[in-house]
Amino acid sequence: MDIWRIRGGNRLNGACRVQGSKNASLPILAAAILAPKESTLTNVPRLRDIDAALRILRCLGCETDQRGNEVYINASGVTRSVIPHELMLEMRSSVIFMGALLARCGEARLSPPGGCQLGKRPIDLHLKALRRLGAEVVEQGGEIVCRAENLRGTEIVLPFPSVGATENVMLAATAAKGETVLRGAAREPEIVALQDYLNKTGCRVRGAGSGTIYIAERRSADAVRHRVIADRIVAATMACALAAAGGEIELLDVSPRHFSTVLHFLKQAGCDIMCQNRGVRLRSDGKLRAVGEIRTEPYPGFPTDAQPVLTAALLKAKGTTLVRETIFENRFRQVPELRRLGADIRLDGQRAEIRGVERLHGAVLNATDLRGGASMIVAGLSAEGETLVRDEGHIRRGYEALDQRLAELGAEIRLE
């Protein structure tokens, strides 16, 4: 059990490098199965989900080594196409290994993935897309079995821009004969990052970042060295922490464009924001104002992962903010915990009404999930007295040394 101990009231000041992206690292780790030679990945965060992905790779026969934020993978020894149930349960993104194994081995056997319980996240889109490529997919006894002697290029249309389904199609289609055209694709920066890595390994992928992606057969390639992009949700979290606590910070090595919708609302709330090519400078007096309405949407809309931390930053904002959650039905699980701090949040299905209060007071909270836990830390920074967040490990699934980074900026925070 992790205990996050936060004493609010300190302003944040200084510069902070944003860690590498978890959501970019995980599909690239799965894609390393396809690399004809060794891969060296830099700027990989040290997280529980990364550890789980490396255990899956070793289970499949890969040689892996992580030293600091650098990961080495040699997939020449892949001998298995089965991922044990206990490893699948550790993280939601484990489903991404399905497309990679199908392309490498012609078979993938795995159970439904685990991760944060944010509501129904069916993988039907993944399975239908793989069937379009020529795979036989059977669901039996709690196990999913995908087989394909020969994958064939085709046109696939996703009815919803699912990030995971887009990634699985990109991975599986690298082994298909002919070109695959994926329409309705997710447009997140992590999709572009996966394309960049795949192309270094000899694949021919183009169009990532738009709604249509083209995947052609692989060519030969040498060993790969690839740097993972910065984590836009971690950047959003640090920005929201600054907005709530007050002060002035500079976020380094991150593209403002990747979390521009979050910066847009923070500016509306009263923060001074100056964007640079690879960084953002933010200033806040901690006295925020409500921003009207926030609606979560697929990228380039406002990200659902940033909704809890922005909600936490606005708990003392003057006026009323309406938040509409359109992605996950259980994304407001942290609200009862935030109310213990004195927050005035009223829930009505998939919408939350935040009425700013003058003050928040410390309390003992229980982290509900990864981003919900982060929202409690953000709220605790602006609360009077001490806030304790009890966490079964959710927060460290997505944040590397969050306590140290905030403490270096002046926060009084300790992880026990």
XYZ file of C-alpha atoms in Angstrom:
416
model
C 0.000 0.000 0.000
C 1.418 3.401 -1.003
C 0.705 6.380 1.221
C 1.003 9.808 -0.402
C 1.291 12.465 2.296
C 0.656 16.033 1.059
C 0.621 19.244 3.048
C -1.018 21.971 1.016
C -0.268 25.664 0.825
C 3.137 25.702 -0.878
C 3.538 27.430 -4.229
C 5.399 25.609 -7.002
C 8.431 27.185 -8.635
C 11.180 25.961 -10.952
C 11.694 23.813 -14.024
C 10.646 20.197 -14.530
C 11.450 17.775 -17.348
C 8.375 15.804 -18.380
C 8.868 12.036 -18.290
C 8.576 9.757 -21.302
C 5.087 8.694 -22.318
C 3.642 5.515 -20.881
C 1.000 5.328 -23.590
C 3.613 5.710 -26.316
C 6.086 3.268 -24.728
C 3.686 0.337 -24.337
C 2.676 -0.151 -28.014
C 6.300 0.366 -29.055
C 7.389 -2.362 -26.622
C 4.822 -4.669 -28.229
C 6.023 -3.621 -31.695
C 9.584 -4.592 -30.747
C 8.486 -8.209 -31.271
C 8.372 -7.384 -34.995
C 11.802 -5.743 -35.228
C 14.188 -7.889 -37.303
C 17.120 -6.756 -35.135
C 17.681 -5.248 -31.711
C 15.817 -2.178 -30.470
C 17.109 0.374 -27.985
C 14.452 2.696 -26.623
C 15.353 5.850 -24.707
C 13.248 8.121 -22.491
C 11.169 5.131 -21.317
C 9.611 5.866 -17.901
C 10.182 3.483 -15.012
C 6.626 2.441 -14.184
C 4.680 -0.597 -13.050
C 3.021 -0.914 -16.481
C 6.424 -0.826 -18.216
C 7.682 -3.550 -15.868
C 4.610 -5.643 -16.732
C 5.206 -5.208 -20.483
C 8.848 -6.262 -20.118
C 7.778 -9.365 -18.202
C 5.424 -10.235 -21.067
C 8.255 -9.806 -23.580
C 10.541 -12.083 -21.563
C 7.761 -14.639 -21.231
C 7.463 -14.680 -25.034
C 11.192 -15.303 -25.431
C 12.652 -11.819 -25.817
C 15.827 -10.663 -24.175
C 15.253 -7.371 -22.350
C 17.254 -5.035 -20.159
C 16.258 -1.710 -18.600
C 18.865 0.629 -17.219
C 17.439 3.891 -16.023
C 15.240 5.226 -18.801
C 16.855 3.127 -21.534
C 15.435 -0.247 -22.586
C 17.131 -2.846 -24.784
C 15.070 -5.555 -26.537
C 16.219 -8.463 -28.684
C 13.207 -10.317 -30.101
C 15.143 -12.857 -32.173
C 14.323 -15.578 -29.650
C 10.520 -15.232 -29.627
C 9.216 -18.786 -29.245
C 5.821 -18.375 -27.601
C 2.554 -16.785 -28.672
C 0.715 -17.278 -25.381
C 0.495 -14.581 -22.685
C -0.362 -15.995 -19.238
C -3.578 -14.791 -17.639
C -1.814 -13.282 -14.615
C 0.315 -11.040 -16.834
C -2.683 -9.907 -18.891
C -4.474 -8.798 -15.722
C -1.730 -6.363 -14.758
C -2.481 -3.714 -17.379
C -5.098 -2.713 -19.919
C -2.571 -2.137 -22.712
C -1.520 -5.805 -22.725
C -4.148 -6.338 -25.447
C -1.805 -4.556 -27.864
C 0.399 -7.665 -27.957
C -2.365 -9.400 -29.916
C -1.607 -7.670 -33.220
C 2.148 -7.972 -32.789
C 2.034 -11.709 -31.998
C -0.324 -12.378 -34.883
C 2.125 -10.676 -37.261
C 5.211 -12.387 -35.806
C 3.939 -15.886 -35.003
C 0.692 -16.236 -36.931
C -1.048 -16.849 -33.619
C -1.888 -15.049 -30.395
C -3.486 -16.572 -27.289
C -4.421 -14.291 -24.427
C -7.158 -13.446 -21.953
C -9.096 -10.158 -21.712
C -6.856 -7.391 -20.309
C -6.901 -5.802 -16.857
C -6.049 -2.241 -15.764
C -8.131 0.498 -14.131
C -11.843 -0.273 -13.833
C -13.253 2.737 -15.638
C -16.218 0.932 -17.114
C -16.810 -1.182 -20.192
C -13.903 -1.124 -22.613
C -14.751 -3.917 -25.055
C -12.175 -5.063 -27.591
C -14.765 -5.934 -30.244
C -13.289 -3.332 -32.615
C -9.871 -4.987 -32.297
C -11.237 -8.434 -33.088
C -13.395 -7.324 -36.024
C -10.443 -5.491 -37.558
C -8.161 -8.509 -37.225
C -10.806 -10.672 -38.861
C -10.846 -8.232 -41.778
C -7.132 -8.881 -42.207
C -7.856 -12.603 -42.508
C -7.396 -13.785 -38.940
C -9.587 -16.424 -37.363
C -10.634 -15.249 -33.919
C -12.217 -17.557 -31.362
C -13.317 -16.578 -27.871
C -13.640 -19.575 -25.561
C -13.273 -20.280 -21.872
C -12.131 -16.783 -21.017
C -9.385 -16.919 -23.652
C -9.026 -15.187 -27.015
C -7.280 -17.158 -29.747
C -6.249 -15.460 -33.008
C -4.733 -17.439 -35.887
C -3.758 -16.542 -39.439
C -1.509 -18.424 -41.848
C -1.597 -15.493 -44.263
C -2.782 -12.004 -43.443
C -3.962 -9.949 -46.389
C -4.100 -6.201 -46.887
C -7.587 -4.741 -46.994
C -9.631 -1.659 -46.140
C -10.780 -1.364 -42.538
C -13.172 1.269 -41.219
C -13.371 1.869 -37.482
C -16.762 3.217 -36.320
C -14.980 4.881 -33.373
C -11.352 6.134 -33.303
C -10.165 3.548 -30.785
C -6.497 3.994 -29.916
C -5.965 0.316 -29.076
C -7.729 -0.956 -32.192
C -5.744 1.455 -34.358
C -2.485 0.214 -32.838
C -3.424 -3.458 -33.193
C -4.275 -2.968 -36.878
C -1.007 -1.119 -37.482
C 0.963 -3.950 -35.878
C -0.845 -6.878 -37.494
C -0.972 -5.279 -40.952
C 2.829 -5.055 -41.136
C 2.770 -8.793 -41.955
C -0.122 -8.628 -44.439
C 0.327 -9.124 -48.174
C -0.510 -5.904 -49.973
C -1.530 -2.565 -48.541
C -3.932 -2.048 -45.665
C -5.946 1.164 -45.482
C -7.313 2.000 -42.030
C -10.025 4.655 -41.992
C -11.506 6.237 -38.886
C -8.151 5.788 -37.135
C -7.259 7.381 -33.810
C -5.160 10.529 -34.227
C -3.312 10.709 -30.902
C 0.397 11.670 -30.767
C 1.082 8.137 -29.507
C -0.170 6.773 -32.856
C 2.324 8.987 -34.687
C 5.043 7.787 -32.304
C 4.235 4.150 -33.107
C 4.386 4.893 -36.837
C 7.810 6.512 -36.403
C 9.167 3.457 -34.602
C 7.659 0.951 -37.054
C 9.182 2.779 -40.003
C 12.611 2.581 -38.372
C 12.208 -1.203 -38.217
C 11.555 -1.450 -41.952
C 7.773 -1.130 -42.021
C 6.077 1.282 -44.392
C 3.390 3.197 -42.522
C 2.068 6.658 -43.374
C -0.852 8.874 -42.452
C -0.672 8.604 -38.638
C -2.082 11.733 -37.054
C -4.856 11.869 -39.628
C -7.976 9.747 -39.835
C -6.525 7.433 -42.499
C -3.418 5.266 -42.104
C -1.738 3.212 -44.832
C 0.331 0.133 -43.926
C 2.434 -1.745 -46.496
C 4.734 -4.781 -46.310
C 7.976 -4.597 -44.359
C 11.414 -4.040 -45.833
C 14.712 -5.035 -44.234
C 16.185 -2.801 -41.522
C 19.131 -2.534 -39.156
C 19.114 -2.275 -35.380
C 16.877 0.538 -34.105
C 17.438 3.315 -31.623
C 14.306 5.323 -30.815
C 13.396 8.047 -28.301
C 9.949 7.940 -26.712
C 7.949 11.178 -26.764
C 7.087 13.078 -23.586
C 3.941 12.150 -21.673
C 1.237 14.718 -22.436
C -0.979 13.541 -19.535
C 1.862 13.903 -17.046
C 2.479 17.379 -18.490
C -1.224 18.155 -18.041
C -1.059 16.902 -14.443
C 1.928 19.104 -13.599
C 0.212 22.088 -15.238
C -2.960 21.482 -13.206
C -0.911 21.120 -10.021
C 0.646 24.521 -10.701
C -2.746 26.059 -11.440
C -4.166 24.784 -8.148
C -1.189 25.526 -5.903
C -0.018 28.770 -7.530
C 3.510 29.756 -8.501
C 5.505 29.619 -11.717
C 7.001 26.556 -13.415
C 8.496 25.584 -16.749
C 7.722 22.180 -18.256
C 10.639 21.008 -20.397
C 10.976 18.578 -23.309
C 7.275 18.405 -24.158
C 5.225 19.622 -27.122
C 2.531 22.127 -26.068
C 0.502 21.028 -29.085
C 0.041 17.565 -27.543
C -1.989 18.933 -24.607
C -3.176 22.222 -26.075
C -6.808 21.696 -25.011
C -5.740 21.431 -21.366
C -3.661 24.606 -21.691
C -6.659 26.298 -23.312
C -8.856 25.713 -20.266
C -6.095 26.630 -17.807
C -5.666 29.931 -19.629
C -9.435 30.500 -19.406
C -9.177 29.779 -15.683
C -6.678 32.608 -15.256
C -3.224 31.053 -15.733
C -0.547 32.899 -17.710
C 0.844 30.503 -20.312
C 3.742 30.938 -22.711
C 4.317 28.093 -25.170
C 7.696 27.384 -26.712
C 8.817 24.810 -29.256
C 9.684 22.146 -26.677
C 8.288 23.494 -23.457
C 5.681 25.551 -21.618
C 6.006 28.246 -18.950
C 2.991 28.631 -16.647
C 2.165 31.099 -13.896
C -0.813 31.046 -11.505
C -1.788 33.008 -8.419
C -3.911 30.048 -7.307
C -7.091 32.135 -7.605
C -8.827 30.556 -10.560
C -12.176 31.170 -12.217
C -14.631 28.639 -13.636
C -14.320 27.797 -17.344
C -17.914 27.087 -18.382
C -18.073 23.634 -19.943
C -15.475 20.904 -20.543
C -16.338 17.957 -22.769
C -14.039 14.957 -23.207
C -13.527 13.769 -26.774
C -11.071 11.700 -28.813
C -7.893 13.545 -29.810
C -7.547 16.360 -30.807
C -10.415 17.036 -28.398
C -10.029 17.296 -24.630
C -8.504 14.032 -23.285
C -10.470 11.918 -20.825
C -7.219 11.106 -18.991
C -6.756 14.801 -18.158
C -10.315 15.341 -16.994
C -9.812 14.253 -13.338
C -6.726 16.443 -12.795
C -8.309 19.517 -14.386
C -11.442 18.908 -12.308
C -9.237 18.876 -9.190
C -7.531 22.120 -10.206
C -10.907 23.868 -10.500
C -12.335 22.883 -7.106
C -11.718 26.399 -5.724
C -12.329 28.254 -8.997
C -14.853 31.064 -8.655
C -18.108 30.145 -10.377
C -19.457 26.891 -11.811
C -17.830 24.524 -14.303
C -19.735 21.760 -16.079
C -17.785 18.634 -17.079
C -19.254 16.165 -19.578
C -17.527 12.762 -19.780
C -18.183 10.998 -23.102
C -15.493 8.283 -23.109
C -15.681 6.260 -19.862
C -18.790 5.809 -17.733
C -16.810 5.446 -14.484
C -14.411 8.373 -14.926
C -15.956 10.223 -11.947
C -15.078 7.578 -9.356
C -12.781 10.044 -7.559
C -15.585 12.557 -6.900
C -16.747 11.106 -3.521
C -13.121 11.258 -2.345
C -12.677 14.880 -3.464
C -15.833 15.770 -1.551
C -14.029 14.718 1.651
C -11.745 17.694 1.083
C -14.778 19.986 1.020
C -15.304 20.082 -2.744
C -18.794 20.913 -4.033
C -19.318 18.536 -6.978
C -22.743 17.384 -8.101
C -23.019 14.340 -10.322
C -25.757 13.567 -12.820
C -24.864 10.520 -14.881
C -21.989 11.422 -17.172
C -21.834 15.060 -16.144
C -20.398 16.791 -13.128
C -21.111 20.307 -11.902
C -18.220 21.855 -9.979
C -19.105 24.806 -7.777
C -15.963 26.512 -6.587
C -15.455 26.680 -2.820
C -13.342 29.168 -0.878
C -11.220 26.572 0.846
C -10.396 22.876 0.920
C -9.251 21.004 4.026
C -6.999 17.968 4.349
C -8.513 14.489 4.652
C -7.714 10.796 4.229
C -8.543 9.657 0.691
C -8.434 6.378 -1.225
C -7.110 6.387 -4.797
C -9.707 4.896 -7.124
C -7.612 4.555 -10.270
C -4.531 6.037 -11.947
C -5.833 9.470 -12.975
C -8.284 9.673 -10.089
C -5.376 9.184 -7.694
C -3.407 11.928 -9.435
C -6.403 14.260 -9.085
C -6.354 13.758 -5.306
C -2.696 14.809 -5.183
C -3.481 17.936 -7.236
C -6.366 18.789 -4.896
C -4.242 18.114 -1.832
C -1.686 20.705 -2.956
C -4.314 23.441 -2.612
C -5.976 22.135 0.558
C -5.292 23.430 4.055
C -3.536 20.973 6.346
C -2.465 17.436 5.501
C -4.020 15.138 2.917
C -3.250 11.405 2.877
C -3.912 9.438 -0.301
C -3.948 5.687 0.242
C -3.146 3.905 -2.992
C -2.795 0.268 -3.991
C -0.280 1.232 -6.663
C -2.500 2.944 -9.233
C -0.560 6.222 -9.363
C 2.841 4.613 -9.909
C 1.422 2.819 -12.946
C 1.589 6.103 -14.841
C 3.792 8.564 -12.937
C 7.529 8.198 -12.452
C 8.812 9.711 -9.193
C 5.865 12.132 -9.002
C 6.596 12.865 -5.351
C 10.203 13.806 -6.123
C 9.292 16.018 -9.085
C 6.694 17.945 -7.082
C 8.983 18.224 -4.047
C 11.754 19.656 -6.239
C 9.278 22.370 -7.281
C 8.513 23.224 -3.662
C 5.571 20.984 -2.761
C 5.515 19.340 0.667
C 4.819 15.773 -0.406
C 6.154 12.383 0.628
C 5.528 8.843 -0.621
C 5.637 6.202 2.098
